[in-house]
Amino acid sequence: MTDGAMLQVSKCLPAGQGLAPALRKRASFVELDWDVRQKSRFSATDSSGRALAIFLPRGQAVRGGDVLVAEDGSVIQVVAAPQKVLHISACAQHDSAFDLMRAAYHLGNRHVPIELQPDHLKIEPDHVLADMLRSMHMTVVEAELPFEPEGGAYGGHVTNDGHSHHGHGHGHSHDHGHGHAHPHPHPHHLG
């Protein structure tokens, strides 16, 4: 690599699979948000100040914890960068696992990239969805957190629009609007 040239990266080891812990410990890292990690072609700068040109197979998303392998054999750990998200949890007064499951269902109907956790969900900021979730008795808080949305149910790849696909197109409409207004005596705004 000459001065000013970008180091080419074309391999990704999911969760650093097969890599010795000592190599991971010595590796540089690159902190990337979800918008970048879902792309197969992007540039970045690692913690050592090296300019990286990442060229992965189309549709391959990079996850926090993955390890990139550069053309010179060096390895770079991927860290999921904190970014603006909506942190969604069941409201303390109504606290029900069913409420969280119902919220995930409605978000899934809208093909929204979503991170599923046992006690909360995370999505990218969207005031319309935030209002819908609050009307469903959910607590919605704006936060700066790493975001790791679910991949496809059948191992499908993630496209640049955040959707996961497995051998099918999306030539049909996805307007699943639902109005669920409920009188609700306490606020669900914390942020």
C-alpha positions as MATLAB code, in Angstrom:
seq = 'MTDGAMLQVSKCLPAGQGLAPALRKRASFVELDWDVRQKSRFSATDSSGRALAIFLPRGQAVRGGDVLVAEDGSVIQVVAAPQKVLHISACAQHDSAFDLMRAAYHLGNRHVPIELQPDHLKIEPDHVLADMLRSMHMTVVEAELPFEPEGGAYGGHVTNDGHSHHGHGHGHSHDHGHGHAHPHPHPHHLG';
ca = [
       0.000    0.000    0.000;
       1.409    3.377   -0.965;
       0.873    6.633    0.902;
      -2.646    7.931    0.333;
      -3.936    4.599   -1.006;
      -6.866    2.901    0.641;
      -6.440   -0.539    2.137;
      -8.800   -2.940    0.332;
     -11.093   -5.139    2.429;
     -13.131   -7.876    0.763;
     -13.710  -10.475    3.474;
     -15.851  -10.467    6.602;
     -15.698  -13.102    9.338;
     -19.094  -13.158   11.087;
     -18.477  -12.670   14.828;
     -14.756  -13.226   14.106;
     -15.428  -16.923   13.527;
     -12.228  -18.970   13.483;
     -10.027  -16.067   14.542;
      -7.687  -16.584   17.510;
      -8.575  -14.384   20.512;
      -5.008  -12.995   20.562;
      -5.431  -11.705   16.990;
      -8.728  -10.040   17.858;
      -7.166   -8.400   20.900;
      -4.406   -6.804   18.779;
      -6.726   -5.809   15.918;
      -7.665   -2.242   15.146;
     -11.374   -1.432   15.091;
     -13.818    0.570   13.032;
     -16.993    2.041   14.525;
     -19.901    2.116   12.056;
     -23.609    2.877   12.340;
     -26.299    0.663   10.802;
     -26.750    2.848    7.717;
     -23.128    2.125    6.749;
     -22.988   -1.504    7.962;
     -25.898   -2.567    5.752;
     -24.000   -1.507    2.628;
     -21.617   -3.847    0.840;
     -19.418   -1.042   -0.511;
     -18.210    1.810    1.678;
     -15.105    3.548    2.950;
     -14.079    4.032    6.564;
     -11.090    4.857    8.741;
      -9.978    2.375   11.411;
      -8.647    3.159   14.891;
      -5.074    3.110   13.517;
      -5.954    5.891   11.063;
      -5.858    3.642    7.980;
      -8.266    4.474    5.154;
     -10.290    1.378    4.265;
     -12.143    0.590    1.035;
     -14.654   -2.155    1.848;
     -15.936   -4.290   -1.055;
     -18.061   -7.170    0.261;
     -20.431   -9.457   -1.650;
     -23.613   -7.555   -2.552;
     -26.259   -7.770    0.150;
     -23.862   -8.752    2.951;
     -24.510   -6.676    6.058;
     -21.725   -6.182    8.583;
     -22.631   -6.675   12.249;
     -21.021   -5.386   15.410;
     -18.523   -8.075   16.465;
     -17.703   -9.096   12.901;
     -14.080   -8.960   11.788;
     -12.989   -7.544    8.438;
      -9.902   -9.013    6.747;
      -7.813   -6.624    4.649;
      -5.756   -7.461    1.551;
      -2.549   -7.247    3.617;
      -3.870   -9.876    6.059;
      -4.605   -7.426    8.866;
      -7.882   -7.720   10.734;
     -10.254   -4.962   11.797;
     -12.994   -5.467   14.383;
     -16.368   -3.921   13.654;
     -18.065   -2.028   16.467;
     -21.720   -0.995   16.183;
     -21.610    2.783   16.669;
     -24.194    4.459   18.860;
     -26.808    6.201   16.734;
     -30.218    7.804   17.175;
     -32.832    5.142   17.868;
     -36.211    4.779   19.489;
     -35.996    2.492   22.538;
     -39.396    0.832   22.970;
     -40.540   -0.977   26.097;
     -43.815   -1.929   27.738;
     -45.079    0.831   29.994;
     -44.565    0.096   33.702;
     -48.281    0.491   34.449;
     -49.406   -1.998   31.769;
     -46.201   -4.101   31.675;
     -47.040   -7.074   29.516;
     -44.848   -9.246   27.313;
     -47.829   -9.393   24.972;
     -47.676   -5.596   24.509;
     -44.067   -5.839   23.337;
     -44.908   -8.750   21.034;
     -47.849   -6.805   19.600;
     -45.631   -3.772   18.960;
     -43.059   -5.970   17.165;
     -45.851   -7.428   15.029;
     -47.105   -4.003   13.939;
     -43.566   -2.793   13.187;
     -42.892   -5.981   11.215;
     -46.007   -5.329    9.114;
     -44.361   -2.073    8.090;
     -41.065   -3.784    7.182;
     -39.182   -1.578    9.631;
     -35.629   -2.678   10.542;
     -36.017   -3.661   14.198;
     -33.739   -4.901   16.944;
     -35.481   -7.427   19.173;
     -34.461   -7.825   22.813;
     -36.290   -9.736   25.585;
     -37.390   -6.527   27.327;
     -37.311   -3.895   24.569;
     -37.223   -3.140   20.864;
     -35.177   -0.591   18.930;
     -35.979    1.091   15.628;
     -34.618    4.082   13.753;
     -36.375    7.364   14.638;
     -39.814    7.840   13.083;
     -42.342   10.160   14.730;
     -45.359    8.469   13.089;
     -44.314    5.049   14.406;
     -43.482    6.557   17.807;
     -47.014    7.959   18.057;
     -48.499    4.600   16.990;
     -46.431    2.774   19.644;
     -47.401    5.235   22.385;
     -51.069    4.699   21.476;
     -50.402    0.972   22.102;
     -49.285    1.690   25.711;
     -45.585    1.471   24.868;
     -42.886    3.662   26.391;
     -40.871    5.232   23.572;
     -37.601    6.999   24.368;
     -35.171    8.635   21.959;
     -31.631    7.424   22.680;
     -28.101    7.107   21.245;
     -27.378    3.360   21.232;
     -25.825    0.721   18.975;
     -28.433   -0.687   16.558;
     -28.390   -4.330   15.402;
     -31.656   -5.049   13.564;
     -32.737   -8.590   12.832;
     -31.619  -10.248    9.604;
     -33.991  -12.156    7.356;
     -36.034  -15.043    8.709;
     -34.601  -17.402    6.106;
     -31.020  -16.165    6.102;
     -31.900  -13.624    3.415;
     -29.581  -10.749    2.738;
     -30.182   -7.172    3.752;
     -30.635   -4.648    0.989;
     -29.652   -1.004    1.131;
     -33.217   -0.070    2.018;
     -32.912   -2.097    5.234;
     -35.293   -4.810    4.043;
     -34.385   -8.449    4.247;
     -35.162  -10.523    1.172;
     -34.973  -14.196    0.316;
     -35.664  -14.768   -3.338;
     -38.739  -12.607   -3.703;
     -39.601   -9.160   -4.966;
     -41.705   -6.474   -3.384;
     -43.953   -5.351   -6.213;
     -46.984   -4.935   -3.983;
     -48.117   -2.226   -1.590;
     -47.385   -2.377    2.128;
     -49.799    0.182    3.472;
     -50.994   -1.383    6.708;
     -52.243    1.753    8.445;
     -54.017    1.120   11.719;
     -55.499    3.731   13.998;
     -55.392    2.631   17.625;
     -56.241    5.673   19.689;
     -56.969    4.890   23.329;
     -57.682    7.268   26.171;
     -54.539    7.055   28.260;
     -54.098    9.024   31.497;
     -50.282    9.014   31.706;
     -47.588   10.130   29.239;
     -45.209    7.803   27.427;
     -42.694   10.510   26.539;
     -39.411   10.282   28.396;
     -37.113   11.862   25.827;
];
